[in-house]
Coordinates of C-alpha atoms in Angstrom, one line a residue:
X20 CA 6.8 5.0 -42.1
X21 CA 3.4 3.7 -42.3
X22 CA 2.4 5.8 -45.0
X23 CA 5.5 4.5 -47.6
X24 CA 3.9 0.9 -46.5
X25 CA 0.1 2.0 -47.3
X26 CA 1.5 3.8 -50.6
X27 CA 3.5 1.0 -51.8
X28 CA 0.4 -1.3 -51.5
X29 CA -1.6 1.3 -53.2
X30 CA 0.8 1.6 -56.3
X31 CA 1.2 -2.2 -57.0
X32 CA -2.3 -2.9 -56.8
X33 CA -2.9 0.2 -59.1
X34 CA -0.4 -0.6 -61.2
X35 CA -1.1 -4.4 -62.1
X36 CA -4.9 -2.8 -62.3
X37 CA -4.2 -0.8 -65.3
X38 CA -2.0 -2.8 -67.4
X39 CA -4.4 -5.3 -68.5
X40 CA -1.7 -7.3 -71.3
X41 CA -0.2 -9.6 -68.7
X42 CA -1.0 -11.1 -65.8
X43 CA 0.5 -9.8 -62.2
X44 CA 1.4 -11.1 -58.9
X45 CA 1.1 -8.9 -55.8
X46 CA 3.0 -9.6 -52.8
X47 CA 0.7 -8.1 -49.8
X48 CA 2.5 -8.0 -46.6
X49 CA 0.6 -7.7 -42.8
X50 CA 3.1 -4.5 -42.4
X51 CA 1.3 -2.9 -45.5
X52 CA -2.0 -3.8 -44.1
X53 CA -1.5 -2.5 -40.8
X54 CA -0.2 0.8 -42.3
X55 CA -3.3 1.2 -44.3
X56 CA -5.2 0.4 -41.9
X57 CA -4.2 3.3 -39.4
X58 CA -4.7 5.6 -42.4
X59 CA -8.2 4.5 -42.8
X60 CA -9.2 5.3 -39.1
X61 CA -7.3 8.5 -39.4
X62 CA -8.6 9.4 -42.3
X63 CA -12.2 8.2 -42.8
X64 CA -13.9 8.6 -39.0
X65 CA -17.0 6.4 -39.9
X66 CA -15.1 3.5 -40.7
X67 CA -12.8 1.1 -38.7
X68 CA -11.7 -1.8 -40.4
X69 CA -9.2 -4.5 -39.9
X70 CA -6.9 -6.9 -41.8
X71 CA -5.1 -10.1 -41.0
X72 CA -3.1 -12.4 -43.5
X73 CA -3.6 -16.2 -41.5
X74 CA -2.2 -19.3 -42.1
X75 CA -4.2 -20.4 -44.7
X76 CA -6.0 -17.0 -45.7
X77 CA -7.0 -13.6 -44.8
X78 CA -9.8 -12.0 -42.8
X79 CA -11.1 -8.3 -43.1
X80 CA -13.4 -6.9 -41.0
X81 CA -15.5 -3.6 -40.9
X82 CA -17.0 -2.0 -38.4
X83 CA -19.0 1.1 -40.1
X84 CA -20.6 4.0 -37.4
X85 CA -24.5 4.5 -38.4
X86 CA -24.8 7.7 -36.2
X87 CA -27.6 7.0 -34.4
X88 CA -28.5 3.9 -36.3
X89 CA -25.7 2.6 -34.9
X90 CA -23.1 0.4 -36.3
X91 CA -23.0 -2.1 -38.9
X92 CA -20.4 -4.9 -38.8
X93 CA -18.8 -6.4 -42.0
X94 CA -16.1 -9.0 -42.6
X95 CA -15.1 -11.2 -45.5
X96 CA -12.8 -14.1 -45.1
X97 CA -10.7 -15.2 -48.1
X98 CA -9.2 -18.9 -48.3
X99 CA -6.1 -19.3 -50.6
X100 CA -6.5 -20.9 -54.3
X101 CA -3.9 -22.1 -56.4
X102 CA -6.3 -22.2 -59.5
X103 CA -8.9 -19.8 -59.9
X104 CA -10.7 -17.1 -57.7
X105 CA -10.8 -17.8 -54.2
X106 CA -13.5 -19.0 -52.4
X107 CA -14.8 -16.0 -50.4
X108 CA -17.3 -15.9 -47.4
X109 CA -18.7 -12.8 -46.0
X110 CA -20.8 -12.1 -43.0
X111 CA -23.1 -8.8 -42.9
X112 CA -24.2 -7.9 -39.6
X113 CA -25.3 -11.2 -37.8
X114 CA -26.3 -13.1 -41.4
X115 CA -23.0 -15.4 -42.6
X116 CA -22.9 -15.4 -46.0
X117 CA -21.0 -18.9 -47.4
X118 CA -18.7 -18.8 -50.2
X119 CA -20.8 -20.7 -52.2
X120 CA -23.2 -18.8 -51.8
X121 CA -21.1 -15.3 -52.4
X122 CA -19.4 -17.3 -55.3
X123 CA -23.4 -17.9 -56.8
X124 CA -24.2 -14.4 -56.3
X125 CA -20.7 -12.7 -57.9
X126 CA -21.5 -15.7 -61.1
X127 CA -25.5 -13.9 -61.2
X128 CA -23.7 -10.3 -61.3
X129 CA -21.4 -11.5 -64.3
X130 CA -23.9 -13.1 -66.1
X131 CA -26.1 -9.8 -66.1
X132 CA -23.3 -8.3 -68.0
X133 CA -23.6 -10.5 -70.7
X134 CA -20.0 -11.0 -71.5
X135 CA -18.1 -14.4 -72.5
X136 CA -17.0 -16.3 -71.9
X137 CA -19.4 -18.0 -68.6
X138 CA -18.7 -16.2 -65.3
X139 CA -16.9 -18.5 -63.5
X140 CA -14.1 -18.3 -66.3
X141 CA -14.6 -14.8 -66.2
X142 CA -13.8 -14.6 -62.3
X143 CA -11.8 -17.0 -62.4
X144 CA -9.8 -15.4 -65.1
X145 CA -9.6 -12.0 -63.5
X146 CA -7.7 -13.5 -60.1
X147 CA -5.9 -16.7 -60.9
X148 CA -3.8 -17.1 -57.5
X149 CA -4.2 -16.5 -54.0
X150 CA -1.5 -18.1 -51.7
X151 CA -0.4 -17.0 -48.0
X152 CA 3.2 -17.5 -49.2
X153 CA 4.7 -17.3 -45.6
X154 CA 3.6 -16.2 -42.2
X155 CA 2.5 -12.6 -42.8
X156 CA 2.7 -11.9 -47.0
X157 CA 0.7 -13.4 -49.5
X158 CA 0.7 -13.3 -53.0
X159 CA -2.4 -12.6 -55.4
X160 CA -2.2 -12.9 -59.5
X161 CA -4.1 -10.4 -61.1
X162 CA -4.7 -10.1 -64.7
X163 CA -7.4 -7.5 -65.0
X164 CA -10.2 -7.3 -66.9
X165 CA -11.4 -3.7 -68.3
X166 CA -15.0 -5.1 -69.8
X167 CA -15.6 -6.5 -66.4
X168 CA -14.3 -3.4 -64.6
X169 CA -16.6 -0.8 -67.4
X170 CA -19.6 -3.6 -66.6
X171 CA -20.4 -3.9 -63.1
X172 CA -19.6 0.5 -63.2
X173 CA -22.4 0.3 -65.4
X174 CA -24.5 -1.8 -62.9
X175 CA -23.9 0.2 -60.1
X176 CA -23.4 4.1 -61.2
X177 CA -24.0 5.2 -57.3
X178 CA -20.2 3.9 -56.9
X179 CA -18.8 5.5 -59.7
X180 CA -17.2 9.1 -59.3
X181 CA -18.8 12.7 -59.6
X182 CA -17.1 14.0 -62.4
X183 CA -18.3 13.7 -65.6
X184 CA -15.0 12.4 -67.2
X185 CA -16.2 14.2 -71.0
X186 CA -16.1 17.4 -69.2
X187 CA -13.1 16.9 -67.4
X188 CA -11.6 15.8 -70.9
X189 CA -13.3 19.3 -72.3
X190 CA -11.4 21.6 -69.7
X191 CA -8.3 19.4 -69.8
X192 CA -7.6 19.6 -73.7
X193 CA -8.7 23.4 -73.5
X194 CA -5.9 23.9 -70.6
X195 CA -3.6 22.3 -72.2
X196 CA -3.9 23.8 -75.3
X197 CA -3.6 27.1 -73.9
X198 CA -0.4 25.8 -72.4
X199 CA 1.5 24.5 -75.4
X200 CA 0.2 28.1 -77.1
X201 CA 1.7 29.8 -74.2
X202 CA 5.5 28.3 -74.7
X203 CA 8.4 27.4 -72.2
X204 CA 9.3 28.5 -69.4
X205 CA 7.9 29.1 -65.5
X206 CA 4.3 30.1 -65.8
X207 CA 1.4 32.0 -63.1
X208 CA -1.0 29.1 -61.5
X209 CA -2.5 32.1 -60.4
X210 CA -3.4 33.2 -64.3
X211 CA -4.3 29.8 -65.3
X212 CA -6.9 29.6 -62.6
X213 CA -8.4 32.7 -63.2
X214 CA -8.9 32.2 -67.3
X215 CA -10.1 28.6 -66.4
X216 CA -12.5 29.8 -64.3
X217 CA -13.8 32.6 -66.5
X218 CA -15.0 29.6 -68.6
X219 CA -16.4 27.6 -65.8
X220 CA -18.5 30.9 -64.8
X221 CA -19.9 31.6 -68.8
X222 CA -20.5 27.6 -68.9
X223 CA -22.2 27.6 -65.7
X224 CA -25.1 30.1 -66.7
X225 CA -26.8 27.4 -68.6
X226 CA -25.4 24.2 -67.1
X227 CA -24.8 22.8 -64.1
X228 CA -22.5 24.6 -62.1
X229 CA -21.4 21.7 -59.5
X230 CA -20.5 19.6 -62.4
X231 CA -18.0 22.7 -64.1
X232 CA -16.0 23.5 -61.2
X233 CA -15.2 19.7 -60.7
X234 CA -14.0 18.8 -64.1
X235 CA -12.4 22.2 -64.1
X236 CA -9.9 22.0 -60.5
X237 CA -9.4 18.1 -61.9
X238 CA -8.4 18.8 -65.1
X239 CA -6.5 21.3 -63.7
X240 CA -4.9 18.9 -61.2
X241 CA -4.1 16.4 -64.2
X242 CA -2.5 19.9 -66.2
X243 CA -0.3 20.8 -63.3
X244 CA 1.0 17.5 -62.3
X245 CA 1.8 16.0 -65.9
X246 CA 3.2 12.3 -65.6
X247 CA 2.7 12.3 -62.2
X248 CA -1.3 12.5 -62.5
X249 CA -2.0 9.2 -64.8
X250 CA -3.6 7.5 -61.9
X251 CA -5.6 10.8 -61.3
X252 CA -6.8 10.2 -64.9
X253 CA -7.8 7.1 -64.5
X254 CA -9.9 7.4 -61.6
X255 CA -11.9 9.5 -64.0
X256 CA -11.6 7.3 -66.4
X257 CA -10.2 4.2 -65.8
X258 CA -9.8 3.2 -69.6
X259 CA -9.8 6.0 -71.8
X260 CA -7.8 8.3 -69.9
X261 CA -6.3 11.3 -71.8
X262 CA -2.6 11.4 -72.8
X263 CA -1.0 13.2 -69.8
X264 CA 2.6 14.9 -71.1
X265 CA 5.1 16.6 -69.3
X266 CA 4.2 19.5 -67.0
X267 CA 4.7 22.8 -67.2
X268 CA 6.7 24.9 -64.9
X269 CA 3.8 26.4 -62.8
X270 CA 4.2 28.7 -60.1
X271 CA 2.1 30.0 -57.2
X272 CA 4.3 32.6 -54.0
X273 CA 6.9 32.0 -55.6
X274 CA 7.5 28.0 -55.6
X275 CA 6.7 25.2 -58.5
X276 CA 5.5 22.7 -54.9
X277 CA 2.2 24.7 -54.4
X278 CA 0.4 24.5 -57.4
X279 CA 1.3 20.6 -57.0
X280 CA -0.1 20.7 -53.4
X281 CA -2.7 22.5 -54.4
X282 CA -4.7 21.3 -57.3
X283 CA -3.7 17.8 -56.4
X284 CA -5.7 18.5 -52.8
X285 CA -8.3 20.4 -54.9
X286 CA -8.8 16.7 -57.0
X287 CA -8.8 14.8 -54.4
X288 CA -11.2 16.0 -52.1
X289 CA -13.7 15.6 -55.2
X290 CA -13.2 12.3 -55.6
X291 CA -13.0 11.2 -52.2
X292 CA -14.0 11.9 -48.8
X293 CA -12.7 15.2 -47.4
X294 CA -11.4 13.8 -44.6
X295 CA -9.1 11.5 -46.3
X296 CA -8.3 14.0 -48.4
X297 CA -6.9 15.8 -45.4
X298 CA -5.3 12.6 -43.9
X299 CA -3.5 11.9 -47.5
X300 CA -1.8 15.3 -47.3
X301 CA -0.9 14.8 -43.4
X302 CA 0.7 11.8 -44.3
X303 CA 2.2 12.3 -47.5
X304 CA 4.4 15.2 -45.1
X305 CA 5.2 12.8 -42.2
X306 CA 6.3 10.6 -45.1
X307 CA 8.6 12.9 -46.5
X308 CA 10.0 14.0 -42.9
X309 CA 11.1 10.3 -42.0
X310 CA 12.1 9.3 -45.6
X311 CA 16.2 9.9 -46.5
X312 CA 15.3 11.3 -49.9
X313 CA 12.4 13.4 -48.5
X314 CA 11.7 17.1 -48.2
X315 CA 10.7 16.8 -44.5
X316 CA 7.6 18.0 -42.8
X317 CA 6.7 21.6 -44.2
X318 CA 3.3 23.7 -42.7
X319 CA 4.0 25.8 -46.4
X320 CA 2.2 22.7 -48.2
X321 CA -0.1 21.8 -45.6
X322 CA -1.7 25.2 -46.1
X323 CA -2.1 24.5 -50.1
X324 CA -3.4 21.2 -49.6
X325 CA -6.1 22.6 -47.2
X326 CA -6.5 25.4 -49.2
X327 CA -7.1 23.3 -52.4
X328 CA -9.4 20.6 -50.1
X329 CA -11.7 23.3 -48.9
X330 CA -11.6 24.4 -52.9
X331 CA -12.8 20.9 -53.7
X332 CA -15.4 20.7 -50.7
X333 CA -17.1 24.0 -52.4
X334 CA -17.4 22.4 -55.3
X335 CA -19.5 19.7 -53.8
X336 CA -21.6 21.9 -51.3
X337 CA -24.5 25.2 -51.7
X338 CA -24.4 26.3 -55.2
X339 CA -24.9 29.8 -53.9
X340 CA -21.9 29.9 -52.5
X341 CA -20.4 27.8 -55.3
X342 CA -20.7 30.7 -57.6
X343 CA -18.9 32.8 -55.3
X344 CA -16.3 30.2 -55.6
X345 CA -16.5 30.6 -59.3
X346 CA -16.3 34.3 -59.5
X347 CA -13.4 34.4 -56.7
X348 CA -11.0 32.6 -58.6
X349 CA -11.9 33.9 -62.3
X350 CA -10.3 37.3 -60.8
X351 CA -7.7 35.2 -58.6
X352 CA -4.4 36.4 -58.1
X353 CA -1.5 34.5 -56.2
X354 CA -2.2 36.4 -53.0
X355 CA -6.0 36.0 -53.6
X356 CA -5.1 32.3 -53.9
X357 CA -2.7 31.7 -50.6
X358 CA -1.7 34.2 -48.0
X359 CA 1.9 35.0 -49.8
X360 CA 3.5 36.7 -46.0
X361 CA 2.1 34.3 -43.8
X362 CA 3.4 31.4 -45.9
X363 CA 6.6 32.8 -45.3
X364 CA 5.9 33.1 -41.5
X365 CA 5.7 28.8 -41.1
X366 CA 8.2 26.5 -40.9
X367 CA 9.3 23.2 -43.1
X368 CA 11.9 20.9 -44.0
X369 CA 11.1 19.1 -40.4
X370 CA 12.9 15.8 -39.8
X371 CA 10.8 13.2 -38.5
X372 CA 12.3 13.7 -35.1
X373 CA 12.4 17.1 -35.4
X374 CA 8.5 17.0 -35.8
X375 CA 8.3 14.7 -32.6
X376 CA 10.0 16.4 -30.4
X377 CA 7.7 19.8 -31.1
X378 CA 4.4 18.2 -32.0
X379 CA 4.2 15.0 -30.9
X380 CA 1.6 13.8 -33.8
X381 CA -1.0 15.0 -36.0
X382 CA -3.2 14.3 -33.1
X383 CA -1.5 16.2 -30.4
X384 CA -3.2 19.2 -29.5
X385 CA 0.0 21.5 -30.3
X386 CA -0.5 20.1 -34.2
X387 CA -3.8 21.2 -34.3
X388 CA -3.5 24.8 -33.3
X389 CA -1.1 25.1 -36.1
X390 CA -3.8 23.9 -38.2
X391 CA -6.2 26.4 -36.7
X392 CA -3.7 29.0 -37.3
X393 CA -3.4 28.1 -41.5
X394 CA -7.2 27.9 -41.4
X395 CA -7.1 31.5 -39.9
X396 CA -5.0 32.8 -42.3
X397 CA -7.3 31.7 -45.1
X398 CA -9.8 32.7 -43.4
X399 CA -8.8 36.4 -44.1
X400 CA -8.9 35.8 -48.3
X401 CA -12.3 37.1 -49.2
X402 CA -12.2 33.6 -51.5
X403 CA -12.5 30.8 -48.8
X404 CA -15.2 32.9 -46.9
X405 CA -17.7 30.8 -49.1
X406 CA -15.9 27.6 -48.5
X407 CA -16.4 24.9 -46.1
X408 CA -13.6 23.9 -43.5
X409 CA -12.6 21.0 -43.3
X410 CA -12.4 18.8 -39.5
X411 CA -8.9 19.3 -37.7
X412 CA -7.7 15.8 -37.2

């Protein structure tokens, strides 16, 4: 059940981000922290952190793996505040850092940005609240701030994503023109890849190819999953995200899940770190396997989400093989996209025991040969030969 916790967390602290009219108060329980904590070390290999909600406070701490610099050590200690933004001290390495001194620094930041009102009502503005409301939860008031959010993006553009959100807003209207021309009715991923794709190869003669093929399998994430893709969109662009309606009916083998799987996979693994990528899909299957309303485990969408992650790692890798990439799936077809018999060949709709009892968990050893086996399998269509492959657990 960890990942429900970790998502829930995630979609209140997204949600209350993005509705800047009102102001929000998020209950953050240790269960939700522990949860997304175990996906981070799953997930992201290099990074270890850990969270605790204390009596009168909370404490995160970092531990990030150098290689053979070694490792750096990070923590940040917030104390509760009934009026304003807490008071924050951090500690980087061996050098404490006291919230006064944090406070001073966050106030120079804000000031840079030359916005009013002063900083301090600006921070204080943005969190008004942070309480530990009993042993284990505490509550923070949000009401967020988009100038603030657009400014310190500004100040810092290593942080902000790699797609070029006017591009992805370029192949996004074009797609979903082409779909609203194209009518009702179930419609080929496969043939929406490959005319996509036809424009990403013409576009990349004279522009940078990297930059196509990102906005293009995002755009066409955001396409595919309709509704279900406005956080997606705003990731790109966190306040002038494009109007995202209802999906179409896509189908790839057969099913209207893939395409989801796989463009969603595709998007994600642009955006963030393969491996968590990879962990977001494993999850997002256990999730469903122990959930009552939940498909249950199925191998069928693990293979779309790691072919649409290994998609999405091209697109960030050798640009020789990147126009491979391109030219494979301008000329896709749905068994150029996924191995149509060998889906058939694994199994899904796993309970949660069910999944136990034969694999353990995603780290057992018997897990991971099945993931060998889908990588295999890929491995065979002439497309993924130029793609990376991503770590197995």
């Amino acid at each position: 059940m960890d990942s429900v916790h970790a998502h829930q967390l995630a979609s209140d602290l997204l949600d209350a981000l993005q509705d800047p009219s009102r102001n929000h108060a998020v209950t953050v329980t240790q269960v939700q922290l522990d949860a997304l904590e175990r996906l981070v070390n799953h997930g992201v290999g290099t990074i270890r952190p850990r969270f605790e909600i204390g009596k009168n406070g909370a404490v995160a701490d970092i531990t990030i793996d150098l290689g053979q610099k070694g490792y750096l050590n990070l923590s940040a200690h917030v104390r509760e505040s009934r009026n304003g933004f807490p008071p924050l001290a951090l500690r980087i390495g061996s050098v404490r850092v006291p919230s006064k001194v944090t406070r001073w620094l966050l106030n120079r930041s804000v000031t840079a940005l030359d916005l009013p009102p002063t900083p301090e009502a600006r921070l204080d503005r943005f969190i008004t609240r942070f309480v530990v409301s009993r042993p284990g939860q505490a509550v923070v008031n949000i009401q967020p701030d988009p100038e603030l959010f657009e400014g310190l993006k500004a100040m810092a553009p290593h942080f902000s994503t790699s797609v070029d959100p006017a591009l992805v807003r370029f192949y996004y209207n074009s797609l979903l023109d082409r779909d609203l021309r194209s009518g009702v009715g179930a419609k080929s991923f496969a043939t929406f890849v490959n005319t996509t794709f036809r424009i990403v190869v013409q576009r990349s003669e004279r522009r940078d190819p990297a930059a196509e093929t990102r906005a293009a399998l995002v755009a066409l994430s955001m396409i595919t999953l309709g509704p279900d893709a406005k956080n997606l969109a705003r990731m790109v662009a966190p306040f002038d995200a494009p109007c995202v309606p209802e999906p179409s009916l896509f189908t790839l083998a057969g099913r209207t899940d893939l395409p989801k799987h796989f463009s969603l996979s595709a998007a994600l693994s642009i955006l963030f770190a393969d491996r968590f990528s990879r962990a977001a899909g494993e999850w997002k299957e256990l999730s469903d396997s122990a959930a009552s309303g939940g498909t249950g485990f199925s191998f069928v969408d693990l293979m779309a989400d790691r072919a649409g992650l290994r998609l999405g790692m091209a697109a960030n890798g050798d640009l020789s093989l990147l126009r491979e990439v391109q030219y494979g799936l301008a000329y896709v077809g749905d068994e150029r996209l996924l191995p149509v018999a060998a889906l058939r060949r694994l199994r899904e709709g796993l309970s949660y025991k069910a999944f136990e009892e034969q694999y353990v968990s995603i780290n057992d050893e018997r897990y991971r040969q099945m993931i060998a086996q889908i990588d295999e399998e890929l491995d065979r269509i002439p497309l993924y030969k130029a793609t990376p492959k991503p770590d197995i657990g």
